[in-house]
GROMACS .gro file of C-alpha atoms in nm:
model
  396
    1UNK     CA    1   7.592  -2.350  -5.247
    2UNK     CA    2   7.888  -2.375  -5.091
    3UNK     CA    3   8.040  -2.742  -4.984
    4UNK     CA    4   7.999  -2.763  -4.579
    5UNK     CA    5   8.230  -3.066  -4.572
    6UNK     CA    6   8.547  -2.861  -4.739
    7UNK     CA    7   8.413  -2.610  -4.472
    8UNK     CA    8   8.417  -2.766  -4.202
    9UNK     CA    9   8.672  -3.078  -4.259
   10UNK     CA   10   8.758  -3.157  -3.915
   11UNK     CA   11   8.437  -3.140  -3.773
   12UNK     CA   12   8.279  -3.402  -4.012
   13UNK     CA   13   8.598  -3.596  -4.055
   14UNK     CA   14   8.666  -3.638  -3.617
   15UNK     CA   15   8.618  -3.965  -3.465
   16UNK     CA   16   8.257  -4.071  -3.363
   17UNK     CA   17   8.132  -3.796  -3.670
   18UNK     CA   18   7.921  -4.059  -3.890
   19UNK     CA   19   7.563  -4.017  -3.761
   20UNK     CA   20   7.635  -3.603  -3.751
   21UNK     CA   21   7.769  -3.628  -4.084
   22UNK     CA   22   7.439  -3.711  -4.207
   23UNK     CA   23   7.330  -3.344  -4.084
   24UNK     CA   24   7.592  -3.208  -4.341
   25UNK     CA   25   7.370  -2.997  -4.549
   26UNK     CA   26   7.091  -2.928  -4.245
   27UNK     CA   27   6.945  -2.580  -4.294
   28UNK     CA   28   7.114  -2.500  -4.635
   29UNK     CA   29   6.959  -2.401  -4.905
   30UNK     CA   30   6.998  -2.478  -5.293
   31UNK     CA   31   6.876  -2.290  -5.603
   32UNK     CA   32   6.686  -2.426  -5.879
   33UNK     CA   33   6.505  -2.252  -6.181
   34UNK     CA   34   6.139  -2.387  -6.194
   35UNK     CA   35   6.024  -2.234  -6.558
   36UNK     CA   36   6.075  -1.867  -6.515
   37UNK     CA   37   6.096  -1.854  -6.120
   38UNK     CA   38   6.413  -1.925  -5.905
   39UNK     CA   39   6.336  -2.145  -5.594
   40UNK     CA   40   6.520  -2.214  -5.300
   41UNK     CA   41   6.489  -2.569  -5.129
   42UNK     CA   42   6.582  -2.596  -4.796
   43UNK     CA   43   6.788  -2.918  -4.724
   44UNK     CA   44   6.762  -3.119  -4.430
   45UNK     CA   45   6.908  -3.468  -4.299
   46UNK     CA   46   7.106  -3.703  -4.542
   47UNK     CA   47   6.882  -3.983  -4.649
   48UNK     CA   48   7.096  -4.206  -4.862
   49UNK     CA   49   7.465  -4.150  -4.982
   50UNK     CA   50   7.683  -4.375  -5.261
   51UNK     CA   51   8.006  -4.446  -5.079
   52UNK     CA   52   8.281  -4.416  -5.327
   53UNK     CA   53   8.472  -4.212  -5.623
   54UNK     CA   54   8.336  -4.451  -5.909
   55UNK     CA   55   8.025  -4.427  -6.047
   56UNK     CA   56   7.694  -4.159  -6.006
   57UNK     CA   57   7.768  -4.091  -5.645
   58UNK     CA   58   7.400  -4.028  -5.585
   59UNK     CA   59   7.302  -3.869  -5.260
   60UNK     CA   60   6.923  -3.800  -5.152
   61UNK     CA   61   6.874  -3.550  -4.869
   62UNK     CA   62   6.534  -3.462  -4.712
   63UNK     CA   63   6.356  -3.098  -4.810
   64UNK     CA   64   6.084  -2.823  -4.784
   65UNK     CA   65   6.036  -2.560  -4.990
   66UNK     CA   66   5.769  -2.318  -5.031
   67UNK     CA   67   5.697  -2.380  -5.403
   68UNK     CA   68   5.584  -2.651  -5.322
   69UNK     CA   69   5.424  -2.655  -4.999
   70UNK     CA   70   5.308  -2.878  -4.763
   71UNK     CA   71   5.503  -3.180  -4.931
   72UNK     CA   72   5.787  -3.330  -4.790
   73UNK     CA   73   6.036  -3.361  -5.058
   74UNK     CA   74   6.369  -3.578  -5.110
   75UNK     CA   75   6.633  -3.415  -5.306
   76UNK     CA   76   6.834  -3.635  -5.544
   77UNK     CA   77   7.198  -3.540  -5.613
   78UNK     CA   78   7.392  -3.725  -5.842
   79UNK     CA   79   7.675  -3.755  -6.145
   80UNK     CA   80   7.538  -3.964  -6.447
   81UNK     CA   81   7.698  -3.954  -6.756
   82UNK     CA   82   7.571  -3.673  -6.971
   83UNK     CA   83   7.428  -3.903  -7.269
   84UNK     CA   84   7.195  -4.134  -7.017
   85UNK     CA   85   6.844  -4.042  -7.023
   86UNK     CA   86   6.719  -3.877  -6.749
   87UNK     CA   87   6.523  -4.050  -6.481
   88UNK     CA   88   6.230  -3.779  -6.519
   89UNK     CA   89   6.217  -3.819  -6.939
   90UNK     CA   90   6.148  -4.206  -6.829
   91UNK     CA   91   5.887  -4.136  -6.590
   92UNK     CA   92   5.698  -3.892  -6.745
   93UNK     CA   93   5.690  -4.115  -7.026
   94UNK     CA   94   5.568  -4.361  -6.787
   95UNK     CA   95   5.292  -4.126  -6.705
   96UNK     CA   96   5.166  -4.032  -6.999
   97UNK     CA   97   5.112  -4.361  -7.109
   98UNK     CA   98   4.916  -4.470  -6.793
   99UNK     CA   99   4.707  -4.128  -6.829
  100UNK     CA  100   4.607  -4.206  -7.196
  101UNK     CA  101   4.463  -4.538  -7.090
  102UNK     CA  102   4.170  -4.570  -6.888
  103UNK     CA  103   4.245  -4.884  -6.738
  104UNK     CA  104   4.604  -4.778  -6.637
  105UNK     CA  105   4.538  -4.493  -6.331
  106UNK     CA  106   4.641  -4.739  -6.121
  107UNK     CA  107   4.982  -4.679  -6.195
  108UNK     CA  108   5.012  -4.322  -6.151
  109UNK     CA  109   5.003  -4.472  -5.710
  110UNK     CA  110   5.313  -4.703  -5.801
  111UNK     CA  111   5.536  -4.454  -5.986
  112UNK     CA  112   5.732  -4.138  -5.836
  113UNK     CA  113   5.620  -3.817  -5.786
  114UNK     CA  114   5.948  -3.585  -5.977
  115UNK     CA  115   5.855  -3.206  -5.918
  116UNK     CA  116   6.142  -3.082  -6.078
  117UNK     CA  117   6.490  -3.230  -6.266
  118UNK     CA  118   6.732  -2.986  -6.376
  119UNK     CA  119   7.124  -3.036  -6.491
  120UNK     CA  120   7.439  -2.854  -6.419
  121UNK     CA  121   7.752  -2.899  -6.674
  122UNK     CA  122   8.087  -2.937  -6.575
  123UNK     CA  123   8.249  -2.592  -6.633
  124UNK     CA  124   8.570  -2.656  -6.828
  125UNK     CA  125   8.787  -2.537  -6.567
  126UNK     CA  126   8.604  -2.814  -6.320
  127UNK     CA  127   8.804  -3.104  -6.212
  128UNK     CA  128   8.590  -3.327  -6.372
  129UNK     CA  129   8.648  -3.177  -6.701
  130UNK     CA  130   9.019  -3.182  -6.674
  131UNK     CA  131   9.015  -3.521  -6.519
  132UNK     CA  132   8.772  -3.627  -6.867
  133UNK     CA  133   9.002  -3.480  -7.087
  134UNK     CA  134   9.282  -3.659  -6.933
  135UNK     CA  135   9.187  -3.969  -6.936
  136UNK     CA  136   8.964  -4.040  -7.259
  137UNK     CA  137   9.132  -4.210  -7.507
  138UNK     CA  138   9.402  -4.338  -7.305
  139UNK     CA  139   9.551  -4.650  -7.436
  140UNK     CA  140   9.827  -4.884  -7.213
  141UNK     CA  141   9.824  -5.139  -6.964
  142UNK     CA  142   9.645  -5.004  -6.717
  143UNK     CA  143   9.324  -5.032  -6.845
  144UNK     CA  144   9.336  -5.367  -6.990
  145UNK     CA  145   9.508  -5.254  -7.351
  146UNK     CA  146   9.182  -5.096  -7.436
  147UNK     CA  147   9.124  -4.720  -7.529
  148UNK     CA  148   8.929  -4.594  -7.214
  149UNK     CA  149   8.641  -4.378  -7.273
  150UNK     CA  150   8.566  -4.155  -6.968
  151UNK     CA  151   8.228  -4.016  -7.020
  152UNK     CA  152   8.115  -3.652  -6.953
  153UNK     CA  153   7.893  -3.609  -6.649
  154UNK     CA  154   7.670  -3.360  -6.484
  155UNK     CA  155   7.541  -3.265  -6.171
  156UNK     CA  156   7.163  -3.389  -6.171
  157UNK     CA  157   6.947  -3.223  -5.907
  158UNK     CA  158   6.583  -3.389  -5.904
  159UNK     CA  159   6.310  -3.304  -5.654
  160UNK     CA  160   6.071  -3.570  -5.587
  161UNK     CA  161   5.788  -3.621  -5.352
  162UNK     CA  162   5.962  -3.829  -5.030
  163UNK     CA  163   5.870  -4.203  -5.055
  164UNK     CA  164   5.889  -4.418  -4.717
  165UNK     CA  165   6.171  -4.766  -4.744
  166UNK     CA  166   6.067  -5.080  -4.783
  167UNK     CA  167   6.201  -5.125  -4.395
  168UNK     CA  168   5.939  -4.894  -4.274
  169UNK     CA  169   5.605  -5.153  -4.355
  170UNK     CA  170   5.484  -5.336  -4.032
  171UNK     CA  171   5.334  -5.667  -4.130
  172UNK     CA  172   5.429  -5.942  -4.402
  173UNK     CA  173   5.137  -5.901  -4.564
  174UNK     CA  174   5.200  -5.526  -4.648
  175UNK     CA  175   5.544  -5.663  -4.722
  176UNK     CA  176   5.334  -5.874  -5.006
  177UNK     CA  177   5.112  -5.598  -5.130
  178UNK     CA  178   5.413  -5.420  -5.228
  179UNK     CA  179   5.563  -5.697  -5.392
  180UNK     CA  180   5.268  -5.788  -5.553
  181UNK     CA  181   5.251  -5.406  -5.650
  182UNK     CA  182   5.626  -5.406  -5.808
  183UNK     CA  183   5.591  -5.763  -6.008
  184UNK     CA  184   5.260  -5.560  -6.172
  185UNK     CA  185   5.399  -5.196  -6.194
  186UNK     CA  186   5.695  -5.357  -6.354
  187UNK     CA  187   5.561  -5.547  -6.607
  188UNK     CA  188   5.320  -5.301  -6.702
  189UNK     CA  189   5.572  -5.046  -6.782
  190UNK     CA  190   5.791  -5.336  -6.970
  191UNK     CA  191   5.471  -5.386  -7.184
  192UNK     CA  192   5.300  -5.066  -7.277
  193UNK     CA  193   5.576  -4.766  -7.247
  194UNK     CA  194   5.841  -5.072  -7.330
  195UNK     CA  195   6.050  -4.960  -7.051
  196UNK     CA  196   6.291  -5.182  -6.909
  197UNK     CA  197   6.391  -5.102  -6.546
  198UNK     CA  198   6.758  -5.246  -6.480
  199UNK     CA  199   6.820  -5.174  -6.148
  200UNK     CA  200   6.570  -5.350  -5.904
  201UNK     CA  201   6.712  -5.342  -5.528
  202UNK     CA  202   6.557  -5.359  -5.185
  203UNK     CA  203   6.653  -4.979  -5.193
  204UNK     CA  204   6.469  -4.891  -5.540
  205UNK     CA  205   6.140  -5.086  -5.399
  206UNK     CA  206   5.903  -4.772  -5.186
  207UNK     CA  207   5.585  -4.715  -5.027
  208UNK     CA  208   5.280  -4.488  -4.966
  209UNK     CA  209   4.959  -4.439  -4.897
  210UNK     CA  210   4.720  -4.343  -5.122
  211UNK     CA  211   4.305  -4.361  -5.045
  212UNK     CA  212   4.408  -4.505  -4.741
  213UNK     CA  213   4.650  -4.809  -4.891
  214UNK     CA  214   4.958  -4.891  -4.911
  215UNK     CA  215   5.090  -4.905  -5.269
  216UNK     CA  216   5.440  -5.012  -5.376
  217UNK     CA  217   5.644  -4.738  -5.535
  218UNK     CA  218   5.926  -4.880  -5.818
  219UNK     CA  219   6.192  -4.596  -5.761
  220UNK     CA  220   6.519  -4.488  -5.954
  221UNK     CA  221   6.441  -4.520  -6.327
  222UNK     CA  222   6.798  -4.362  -6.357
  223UNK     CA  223   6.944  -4.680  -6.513
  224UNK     CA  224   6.619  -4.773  -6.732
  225UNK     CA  225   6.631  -4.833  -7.100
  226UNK     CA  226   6.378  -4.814  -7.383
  227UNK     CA  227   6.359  -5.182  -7.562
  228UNK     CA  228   6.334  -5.074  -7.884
  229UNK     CA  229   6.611  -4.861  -7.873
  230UNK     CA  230   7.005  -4.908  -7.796
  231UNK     CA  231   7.087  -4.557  -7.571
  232UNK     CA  232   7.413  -4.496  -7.411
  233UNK     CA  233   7.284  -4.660  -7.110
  234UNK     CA  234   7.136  -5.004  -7.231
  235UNK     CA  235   7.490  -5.104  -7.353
  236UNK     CA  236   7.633  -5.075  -6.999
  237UNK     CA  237   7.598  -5.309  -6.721
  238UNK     CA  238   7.381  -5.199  -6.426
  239UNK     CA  239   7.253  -5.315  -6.142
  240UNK     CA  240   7.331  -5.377  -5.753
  241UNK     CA  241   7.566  -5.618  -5.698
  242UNK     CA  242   7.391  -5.874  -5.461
  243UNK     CA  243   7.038  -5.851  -5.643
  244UNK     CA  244   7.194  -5.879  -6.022
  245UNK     CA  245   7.039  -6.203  -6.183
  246UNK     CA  246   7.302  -6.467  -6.226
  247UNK     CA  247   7.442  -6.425  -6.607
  248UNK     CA  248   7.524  -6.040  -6.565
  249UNK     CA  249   7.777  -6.126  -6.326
  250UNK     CA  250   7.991  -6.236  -6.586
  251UNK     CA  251   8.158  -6.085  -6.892
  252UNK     CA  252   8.235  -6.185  -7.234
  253UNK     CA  253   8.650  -6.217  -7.337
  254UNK     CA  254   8.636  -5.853  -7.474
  255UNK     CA  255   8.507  -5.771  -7.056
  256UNK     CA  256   8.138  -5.686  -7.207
  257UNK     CA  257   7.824  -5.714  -7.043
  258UNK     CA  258   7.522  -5.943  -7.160
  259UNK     CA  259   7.246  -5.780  -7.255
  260UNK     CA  260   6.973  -5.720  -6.987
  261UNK     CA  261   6.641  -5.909  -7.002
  262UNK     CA  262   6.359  -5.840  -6.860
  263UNK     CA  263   6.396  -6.188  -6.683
  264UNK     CA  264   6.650  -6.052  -6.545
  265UNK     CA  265   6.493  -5.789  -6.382
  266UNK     CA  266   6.246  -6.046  -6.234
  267UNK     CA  267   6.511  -6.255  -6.118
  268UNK     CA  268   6.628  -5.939  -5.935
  269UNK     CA  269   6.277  -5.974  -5.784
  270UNK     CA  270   6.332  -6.311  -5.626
  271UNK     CA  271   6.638  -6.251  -5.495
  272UNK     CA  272   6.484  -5.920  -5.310
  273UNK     CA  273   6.236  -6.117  -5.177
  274UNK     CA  274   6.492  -6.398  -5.100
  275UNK     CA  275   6.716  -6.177  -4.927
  276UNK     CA  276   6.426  -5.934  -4.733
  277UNK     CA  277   6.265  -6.257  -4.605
  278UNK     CA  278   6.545  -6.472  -4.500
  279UNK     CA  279   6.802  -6.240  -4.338
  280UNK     CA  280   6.601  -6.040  -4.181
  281UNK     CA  281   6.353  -6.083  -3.891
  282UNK     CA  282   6.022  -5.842  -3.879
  283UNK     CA  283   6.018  -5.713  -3.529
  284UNK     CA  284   5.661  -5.529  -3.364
  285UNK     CA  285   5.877  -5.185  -3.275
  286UNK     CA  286   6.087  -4.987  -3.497
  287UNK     CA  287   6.489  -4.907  -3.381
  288UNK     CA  288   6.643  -4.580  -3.405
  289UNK     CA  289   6.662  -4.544  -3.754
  290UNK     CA  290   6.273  -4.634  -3.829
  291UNK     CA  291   6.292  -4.993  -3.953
  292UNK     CA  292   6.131  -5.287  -3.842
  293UNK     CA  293   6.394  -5.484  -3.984
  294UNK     CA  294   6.682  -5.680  -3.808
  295UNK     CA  295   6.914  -5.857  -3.948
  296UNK     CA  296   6.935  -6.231  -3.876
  297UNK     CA  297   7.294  -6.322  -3.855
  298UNK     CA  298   7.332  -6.665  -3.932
  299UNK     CA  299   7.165  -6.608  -4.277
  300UNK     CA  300   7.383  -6.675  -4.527
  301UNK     CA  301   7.243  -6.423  -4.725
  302UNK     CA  302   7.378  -6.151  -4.530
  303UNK     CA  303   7.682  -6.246  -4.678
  304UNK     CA  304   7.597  -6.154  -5.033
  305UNK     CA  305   7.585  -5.789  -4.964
  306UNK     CA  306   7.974  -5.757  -4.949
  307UNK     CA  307   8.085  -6.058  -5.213
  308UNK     CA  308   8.283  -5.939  -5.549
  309UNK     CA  309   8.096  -6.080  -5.893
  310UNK     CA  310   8.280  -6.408  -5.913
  311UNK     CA  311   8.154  -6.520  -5.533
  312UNK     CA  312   7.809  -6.423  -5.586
  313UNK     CA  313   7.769  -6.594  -5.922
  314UNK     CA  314   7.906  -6.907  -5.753
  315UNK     CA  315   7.672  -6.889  -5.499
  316UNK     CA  316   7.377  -6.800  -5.737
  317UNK     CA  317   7.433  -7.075  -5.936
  318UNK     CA  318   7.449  -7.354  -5.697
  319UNK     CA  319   7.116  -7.182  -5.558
  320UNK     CA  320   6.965  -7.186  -5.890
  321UNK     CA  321   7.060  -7.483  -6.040
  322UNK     CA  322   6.946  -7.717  -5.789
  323UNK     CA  323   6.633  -7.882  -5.678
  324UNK     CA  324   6.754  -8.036  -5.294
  325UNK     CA  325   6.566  -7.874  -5.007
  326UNK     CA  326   6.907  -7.731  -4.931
  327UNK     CA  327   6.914  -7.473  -5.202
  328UNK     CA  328   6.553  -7.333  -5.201
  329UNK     CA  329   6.532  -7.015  -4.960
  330UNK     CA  330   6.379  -7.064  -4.598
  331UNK     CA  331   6.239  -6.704  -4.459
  332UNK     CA  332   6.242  -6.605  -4.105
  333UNK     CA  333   5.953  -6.734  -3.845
  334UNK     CA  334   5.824  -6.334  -3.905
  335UNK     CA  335   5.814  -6.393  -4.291
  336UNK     CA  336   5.662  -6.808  -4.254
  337UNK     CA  337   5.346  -6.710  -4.521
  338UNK     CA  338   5.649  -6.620  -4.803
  339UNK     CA  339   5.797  -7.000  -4.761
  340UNK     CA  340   5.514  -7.156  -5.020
  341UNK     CA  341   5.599  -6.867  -5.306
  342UNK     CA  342   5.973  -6.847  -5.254
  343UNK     CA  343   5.930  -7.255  -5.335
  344UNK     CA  344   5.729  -7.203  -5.679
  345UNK     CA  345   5.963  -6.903  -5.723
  346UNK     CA  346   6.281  -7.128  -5.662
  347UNK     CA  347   6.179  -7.404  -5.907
  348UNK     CA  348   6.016  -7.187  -6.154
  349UNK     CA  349   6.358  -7.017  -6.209
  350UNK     CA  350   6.580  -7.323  -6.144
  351UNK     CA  351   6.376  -7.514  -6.408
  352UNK     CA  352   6.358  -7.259  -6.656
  353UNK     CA  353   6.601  -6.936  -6.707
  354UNK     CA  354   6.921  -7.197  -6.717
  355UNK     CA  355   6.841  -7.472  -6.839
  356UNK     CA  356   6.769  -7.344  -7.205
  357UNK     CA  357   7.086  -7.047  -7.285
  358UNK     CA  358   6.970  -6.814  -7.483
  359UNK     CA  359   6.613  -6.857  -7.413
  360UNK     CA  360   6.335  -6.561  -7.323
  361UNK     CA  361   6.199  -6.644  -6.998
  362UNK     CA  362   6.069  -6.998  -6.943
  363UNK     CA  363   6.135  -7.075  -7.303
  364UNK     CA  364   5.888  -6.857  -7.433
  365UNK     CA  365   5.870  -6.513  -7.543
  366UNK     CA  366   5.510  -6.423  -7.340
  367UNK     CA  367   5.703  -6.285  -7.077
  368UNK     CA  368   5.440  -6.036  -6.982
  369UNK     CA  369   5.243  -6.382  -6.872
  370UNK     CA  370   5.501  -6.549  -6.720
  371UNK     CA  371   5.469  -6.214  -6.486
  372UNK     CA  372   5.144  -6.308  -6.471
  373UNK     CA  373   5.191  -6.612  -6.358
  374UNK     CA  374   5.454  -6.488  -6.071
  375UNK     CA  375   5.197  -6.263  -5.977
  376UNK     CA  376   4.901  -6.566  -5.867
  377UNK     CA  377   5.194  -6.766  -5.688
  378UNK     CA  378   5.171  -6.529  -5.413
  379UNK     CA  379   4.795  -6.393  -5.510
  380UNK     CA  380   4.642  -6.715  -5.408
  381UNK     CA  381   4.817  -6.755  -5.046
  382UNK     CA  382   4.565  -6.664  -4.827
  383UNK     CA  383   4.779  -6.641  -4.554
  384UNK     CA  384   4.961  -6.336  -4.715
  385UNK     CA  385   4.629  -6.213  -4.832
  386UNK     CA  386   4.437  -6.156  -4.537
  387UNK     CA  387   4.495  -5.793  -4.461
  388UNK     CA  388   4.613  -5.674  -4.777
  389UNK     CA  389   4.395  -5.423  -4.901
  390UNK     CA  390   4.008  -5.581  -5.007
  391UNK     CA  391   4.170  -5.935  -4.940
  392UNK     CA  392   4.383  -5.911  -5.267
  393UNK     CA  393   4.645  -5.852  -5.436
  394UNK     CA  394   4.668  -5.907  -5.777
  395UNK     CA  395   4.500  -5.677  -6.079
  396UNK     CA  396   4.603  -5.959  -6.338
   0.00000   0.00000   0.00000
């Protein structure tokens, strides 16, 4: 397919361009092979693009395509590193697990839908190559006196059925279901497949409807790691910056990562909720763009999305080592019923994670039932429950 922004460079690049820019590959098509049969996808309106030359530069754009008809599609384009597992290995893993178990189809509604996942290699004459071969095993100042290993990417097309954003539910208490949905999904996949997530984000947290419910999706297992094995992706650092639990902020003196936990990954969870409750308000009409959320501007929260890793574990830390009334969260009038779980979840964390280093969650190793026990703080406020699908919320 050819590249419509090299194309057509003024047009996309003139002032007041940003909302058409998001029509860049509108009525294009690209060309996968599905088994033995070539199929075209028909691209539509960019959902989602990574601004920026580092990293997997992921960008999802709406589709149709008449292999697969009558299902709206979102088309995943990114650049991971060649050795990382792909997201679909990890889901279908995911999958067959919960299909061998007859207590587990109820996570086949919280996991994506991936039609089809297929790579592209650099060609050796591709910038990318040359720029690889350039700069791998480079040694000088510039990178901090240590040999720098640029790995090999590709170019990762994956077709998945098209989830609706967290931004689109209506009501707090669907805003619960799905959280209760994620804390269960989560741990479920941590305990039977042994899957470890790594990335959890107000971006990787979906909905839809199945039977008539809403049912949180966990989305973009493109960072995940087995925990019984050490891949080429569990030794890295992942995460988005303003939802990354406190310690993997910092590095060691050789600039290394800790290693993720899966406390980590709920920690990731409370801030989420932290951050989707208190800086923004839930309004009864959607705006332009479809959400029902607006920002609230005096939260300080907002101001976590642009800090560097030194200001947000500064701020984390005097939020989660404390126990005044000034540290624990307080969600927006619209979000009131979260205010008696983001408390438990607040001292829960604040009294555990840091105050023994080195520690599994809580000071024990059940972490699967300290999930559990996440899970019933907001299970048994009936405020948030009314509503929610049967008047619950919880499986555990």
């Amino acid at each position: 397919m050819p590249d419509p922004f090299l194309e057509v460079y003024r047009h996309y690049t003139g002032e007041g361009m940003a909302e058409d820019s998001k029509t860049l590959f509108s009525g294009r098509h690209i060309k996968l092979q599905v088994g033995d049969q070539s199929v075209l996808v028909k691209l539509g309106r960019i959902v989602m693009r990574q601004t920026g030359v580092i990293g997997r530069n992921t960008c999802v754009v709406e589709g149709t395509s008449a292999a697969w008809p009558g299902r709206e599609l979102a088309v995943k384009i990114s650049w991971p590193a060649s050795s990382w597992v792909p997201e679909n290995t990890f889901v279908d893993e995911i999958k067959r697990a919960a299909e061998a178990r007859e207590d587990a189809a109820w996570v086949l509604d919280h996991i994506p839908t991936i039609l089809h996942a297929e790579d592209f290699p650099l060609l050796p004459d591709s910038p990318g190559y040359k720029l690889r071969e350039y700069l791998s095993g480079r040694d000088d100042k510039s990178f901090d006196d240590k040999v720098f290993n640029y790995e090999l990417r590709v170019c990762r097309v994956t077709v998945h059925e098209r989830l609706q954003p967290l931004d689109a539910l209506t009501t707090p208490e669907y805003y619960a279901q799905v959280t209760f949905d994620i804390f269960q999904v989560h741990c479920w996949i941590y305990d039977q497949p042994r899957i470890l997530h790594r990335d959890l984000s107000q971006g990787n947290i979906m909905w839809h409807r199945r039977r008539g419910r809403i049912c949180g999706v966990l989305n973009d297992f493109d960072l995940s790691s087995y925990r019984d094995k050490q891949d080429a992706s569990s030794k890295q650092r992942t995460g988005t910056r303003p939802y990354m639990a406190l310690e993997l902020h910092e590095l060691d003196d050789d600039r290394n990562p800790p290693a993720h936990l899966y406390r980590h990954d709920l920690e990731s969870i409370f801030y989420i909720i932290t951050i989707l409750t208190c800086a923004s308000a839930l309004h009864t009409k959607p705006s332009d763009s479809g959400s029902y959320l607006v920002p609230v501007k005096s939260s300080p929260y907002r101001l976590w999305m642009s800090m560097t890793d030194s200001e947000l574990y500064a701020k984390k830390h005097s939020m989660i080592s404390r126990f005044d009334a000034l540290s624990i969260p307080v969600p927006d009038d619209s979000f009131k019923d979260f205010a008696p779980g983001l408390r438990q979840l607040h001292k829960l964390f604040a009294t555990g994670i840091y105050k023994m280093p080195g520690a599994s969650l809580f000071g024990t190793e059940d972490d699967v039932g300290w999930c559990r026990h996440l899970c019933r703080i907001f299970g048994h406020n009936e405020n948030l429950r009314r509503g929610c699908s049967g008047g619950r919320v919880s499986r555990f």
